[in-house]
Amino acid sequence: MDPLPLVDFVATGSRLPVTAVAFLTETIVVSANGGMLRIHNMAENKFIEEKAVFEHTRIYGILPLKGNEEGHRVLVFGAKSWTIVSILIDFGTDTMSIQSATQIFAVVDWIKAAHWVRISPTSTRWQVALALAHNQVLVCDAETGLVVGEAACEERSILYAAAFAGDTIDDLLVAAGTVFNQVL
């Protein structure tokens, strides 16, 4: 098996470490350096665009919500902040652009994981589930940022990691790794 080629996208701006990465499509990758979000075209081996999302916060999570062919909503989070940006693709001119976040939302604790969920399988309105560092889950409206639900585990130890599964609120699952070597 041949080794995978190393792709190095040089962009303008700072030389901060890459703190998050996600595939937008099979050939388009979104990455984060500090508070900057960047688009890369893997097929053409080139950097496309970057935009500041958070001024004083590093991005630690990028979760695309697959959209139509022309646009994607992307959930971005870091520290105690989260937002949604749009990445627009114009196939006519072969361009892509990151639209600025309209609002940055804050929560009371560090975000360890995030996940897109719907109220029901037929719902077109999306919500955002957030796993917080002290073993709490918030469900927020994706448009307004308002908390519409929350749950907390009896075990209140600090989380080092968390992950979600499920597409709706009713089937949402969370796994959490604690400082005490437990998975809850």
CSV table of C-alpha atoms in Angstrom, one decimal:
chain,number,residue,atom,x,y,z
A,1,MET,CA,0.0,0.0,0.0
A,2,ASP,CA,1.4,3.4,-1.0
A,3,PRO,CA,1.7,6.1,1.7
A,4,LEU,CA,-0.8,8.9,1.5
A,5,PRO,CA,0.6,12.1,0.0
A,6,LEU,CA,1.2,14.9,2.4
A,7,VAL,CA,-0.7,18.0,1.4
A,8,ASP,CA,0.5,21.3,2.8
A,9,PHE,CA,-1.8,24.3,2.3
A,10,VAL,CA,0.0,27.5,3.0
A,11,ALA,CA,-2.4,30.3,3.8
A,12,THR,CA,-1.9,33.9,4.8
A,13,GLY,CA,-2.0,34.9,8.5
A,14,SER,CA,-0.8,33.3,11.6
A,15,ARG,CA,1.1,30.0,12.0
A,16,LEU,CA,-1.1,28.6,14.7
A,17,PRO,CA,-1.6,24.9,14.9
A,18,VAL,CA,-4.6,23.2,13.2
A,19,THR,CA,-7.1,22.6,16.0
A,20,ALA,CA,-10.0,21.2,14.0
A,21,VAL,CA,-10.7,19.7,10.6
A,22,ALA,CA,-13.7,18.4,8.8
A,23,PHE,CA,-14.8,17.3,5.3
A,24,LEU,CA,-17.4,19.6,3.7
A,25,THR,CA,-17.5,17.4,0.6
A,26,GLU,CA,-15.3,14.6,-0.6
A,27,THR,CA,-12.8,17.1,-2.0
A,28,ILE,CA,-13.4,20.2,0.2
A,29,VAL,CA,-11.9,20.4,3.7
A,30,VAL,CA,-12.5,23.0,6.3
A,31,SER,CA,-9.8,23.6,9.0
A,32,ALA,CA,-9.3,25.8,11.9
A,33,ASN,CA,-6.2,27.7,13.0
A,34,GLY,CA,-6.8,29.6,16.2
A,35,GLY,CA,-10.1,31.5,15.6
A,36,MET,CA,-9.7,31.3,11.8
A,37,LEU,CA,-11.8,29.0,9.6
A,38,ARG,CA,-10.2,28.0,6.3
A,39,ILE,CA,-11.4,26.2,3.1
A,40,HIS,CA,-9.1,23.9,1.2
A,41,ASN,CA,-9.7,22.2,-2.2
A,42,MET,CA,-8.1,18.7,-2.0
A,43,ALA,CA,-8.7,17.9,-5.6
A,44,GLU,CA,-6.8,20.9,-6.8
A,45,ASN,CA,-4.4,20.9,-3.9
A,46,LYS,CA,-5.0,24.6,-3.1
A,47,PHE,CA,-6.1,26.9,-0.3
A,48,ILE,CA,-9.3,28.8,-1.1
A,49,GLU,CA,-10.3,31.2,1.7
A,50,GLU,CA,-10.1,32.0,5.4
A,51,LYS,CA,-12.2,34.1,7.7
A,52,ALA,CA,-12.0,35.0,11.4
A,53,VAL,CA,-14.9,33.4,13.3
A,54,PHE,CA,-13.8,33.9,17.0
A,55,GLU,CA,-11.6,36.9,18.0
A,56,HIS,CA,-10.1,35.5,21.2
A,57,THR,CA,-11.1,31.8,21.1
A,58,ARG,CA,-9.5,28.8,19.3
A,59,ILE,CA,-11.8,26.7,17.3
A,60,TYR,CA,-11.9,23.1,18.5
A,61,GLY,CA,-14.8,21.7,16.5
A,62,ILE,CA,-16.2,22.0,13.0
A,63,LEU,CA,-19.4,20.1,12.2
A,64,PRO,CA,-20.9,20.6,8.7
A,65,LEU,CA,-24.6,20.1,8.2
A,66,LYS,CA,-24.8,18.8,4.7
A,67,GLY,CA,-26.8,21.2,2.6
A,68,ASN,CA,-27.7,21.5,-1.0
A,69,GLU,CA,-25.0,21.6,-3.6
A,70,GLU,CA,-24.6,25.4,-3.2
A,71,GLY,CA,-24.3,25.9,0.5
A,72,HIS,CA,-23.5,24.2,3.8
A,73,ARG,CA,-24.2,25.3,7.4
A,74,VAL,CA,-21.3,24.6,9.6
A,75,LEU,CA,-21.4,24.5,13.4
A,76,VAL,CA,-18.2,25.8,14.9
A,77,PHE,CA,-17.2,25.8,18.6
A,78,GLY,CA,-14.3,26.5,20.9
A,79,ALA,CA,-13.9,27.1,24.6
A,80,LYS,CA,-17.3,28.4,25.8
A,81,SER,CA,-18.5,29.8,22.4
A,82,TRP,CA,-20.3,28.4,19.4
A,83,THR,CA,-21.8,29.7,16.2
A,84,ILE,CA,-23.0,28.7,12.8
A,85,VAL,CA,-21.4,29.9,9.6
A,86,SER,CA,-22.5,29.3,6.0
A,87,ILE,CA,-20.1,28.1,3.3
A,88,LEU,CA,-21.4,29.0,-0.1
A,89,ILE,CA,-20.3,27.2,-3.3
A,90,ASP,CA,-20.9,28.7,-6.7
A,91,PHE,CA,-20.2,26.0,-9.3
A,92,GLY,CA,-20.8,28.6,-12.2
A,93,THR,CA,-17.7,30.6,-11.2
A,94,ASP,CA,-16.0,27.7,-9.3
A,95,THR,CA,-15.7,29.8,-6.1
A,96,MET,CA,-16.4,29.2,-2.4
A,97,SER,CA,-16.9,31.7,0.4
A,98,ILE,CA,-17.3,31.7,4.1
A,99,GLN,CA,-20.2,33.9,5.3
A,100,SER,CA,-19.6,35.6,8.6
A,101,ALA,CA,-21.4,34.2,11.6
A,102,THR,CA,-24.4,36.3,12.4
A,103,GLN,CA,-24.1,35.8,16.2
A,104,ILE,CA,-21.7,34.1,18.6
A,105,PHE,CA,-23.4,32.3,21.4
A,106,ALA,CA,-21.8,31.7,24.9
A,107,VAL,CA,-22.4,28.9,27.4
A,108,VAL,CA,-21.4,28.6,31.0
A,109,ASP,CA,-18.8,25.8,30.6
A,110,TRP,CA,-16.2,24.5,28.2
A,111,ILE,CA,-17.7,22.7,25.2
A,112,LYS,CA,-16.3,19.2,24.7
A,113,ALA,CA,-18.5,18.0,21.8
A,114,ALA,CA,-21.4,19.3,19.7
A,115,HIS,CA,-23.9,17.6,17.4
A,116,TRP,CA,-26.7,18.6,15.0
A,117,VAL,CA,-30.1,17.2,16.1
A,118,ARG,CA,-33.8,17.6,15.0
A,119,ILE,CA,-36.9,17.5,17.2
A,120,SER,CA,-38.3,14.7,15.0
A,121,PRO,CA,-37.3,12.8,11.9
A,122,THR,CA,-39.6,15.0,9.7
A,123,SER,CA,-38.7,18.3,11.3
A,124,THR,CA,-36.8,20.8,9.1
A,125,ARG,CA,-35.6,22.9,12.1
A,126,TRP,CA,-32.2,22.0,13.5
A,127,GLN,CA,-31.0,22.2,17.1
A,128,VAL,CA,-27.5,21.9,18.5
A,129,ALA,CA,-26.6,19.6,21.3
A,130,LEU,CA,-23.5,20.6,23.4
A,131,ALA,CA,-21.6,18.4,25.9
A,132,LEU,CA,-20.1,20.6,28.5
A,133,ALA,CA,-17.0,19.9,30.6
A,134,HIS,CA,-18.8,19.3,33.9
A,135,ASN,CA,-21.0,16.5,32.5
A,136,GLN,CA,-24.0,18.5,31.3
A,137,VAL,CA,-25.7,18.5,27.9
A,138,LEU,CA,-27.5,21.5,26.6
A,139,VAL,CA,-29.8,21.5,23.5
A,140,CYS,CA,-29.9,24.9,21.9
A,141,ASP,CA,-32.0,26.3,19.0
A,142,ALA,CA,-29.7,26.6,16.1
A,143,GLU,CA,-31.1,30.0,15.0
A,144,THR,CA,-31.5,31.8,18.3
A,145,GLY,CA,-29.0,30.1,20.5
A,146,LEU,CA,-31.6,29.7,23.2
A,147,VAL,CA,-31.4,26.7,25.5
A,148,VAL,CA,-34.4,24.5,24.8
A,149,GLY,CA,-33.4,21.5,26.9
A,150,GLU,CA,-30.7,20.3,29.3
A,151,ALA,CA,-29.7,17.2,31.1
A,152,ALA,CA,-26.9,16.5,33.7
A,153,CYS,CA,-25.3,13.3,34.8
A,154,GLU,CA,-25.3,12.5,38.5
A,155,GLU,CA,-21.5,12.0,38.2
A,156,ARG,CA,-20.2,15.5,38.0
A,157,SER,CA,-16.5,14.8,37.3
A,158,ILE,CA,-14.7,16.8,34.7
A,159,LEU,CA,-14.9,15.5,31.1
A,160,TYR,CA,-11.9,15.1,28.9
A,161,ALA,CA,-13.9,13.9,25.9
A,162,ALA,CA,-17.5,13.4,24.7
A,163,ALA,CA,-19.3,12.2,21.6
A,164,PHE,CA,-22.9,12.1,20.4
A,165,ALA,CA,-24.9,9.7,18.3
A,166,GLY,CA,-28.5,10.0,17.0
A,167,ASP,CA,-30.4,12.3,14.6
A,168,THR,CA,-33.3,13.4,16.8
A,169,ILE,CA,-33.7,14.5,20.4
A,170,ASP,CA,-35.5,11.2,21.2
A,171,ASP,CA,-32.6,9.0,20.0
A,172,LEU,CA,-29.7,11.3,21.1
A,173,LEU,CA,-27.0,9.4,23.0
A,174,VAL,CA,-23.9,10.9,24.6
A,175,ALA,CA,-20.7,9.1,25.7
A,176,ALA,CA,-18.4,11.0,28.1
A,177,GLY,CA,-14.8,10.2,29.1
A,178,THR,CA,-13.9,11.5,32.6
A,179,VAL,CA,-10.8,12.5,34.4
A,180,PHE,CA,-11.2,9.3,36.5
A,181,ASN,CA,-10.8,7.0,33.5
A,182,GLN,CA,-14.5,6.3,33.2
A,183,VAL,CA,-16.8,6.3,30.2
A,184,LEU,CA,-20.3,7.4,31.2
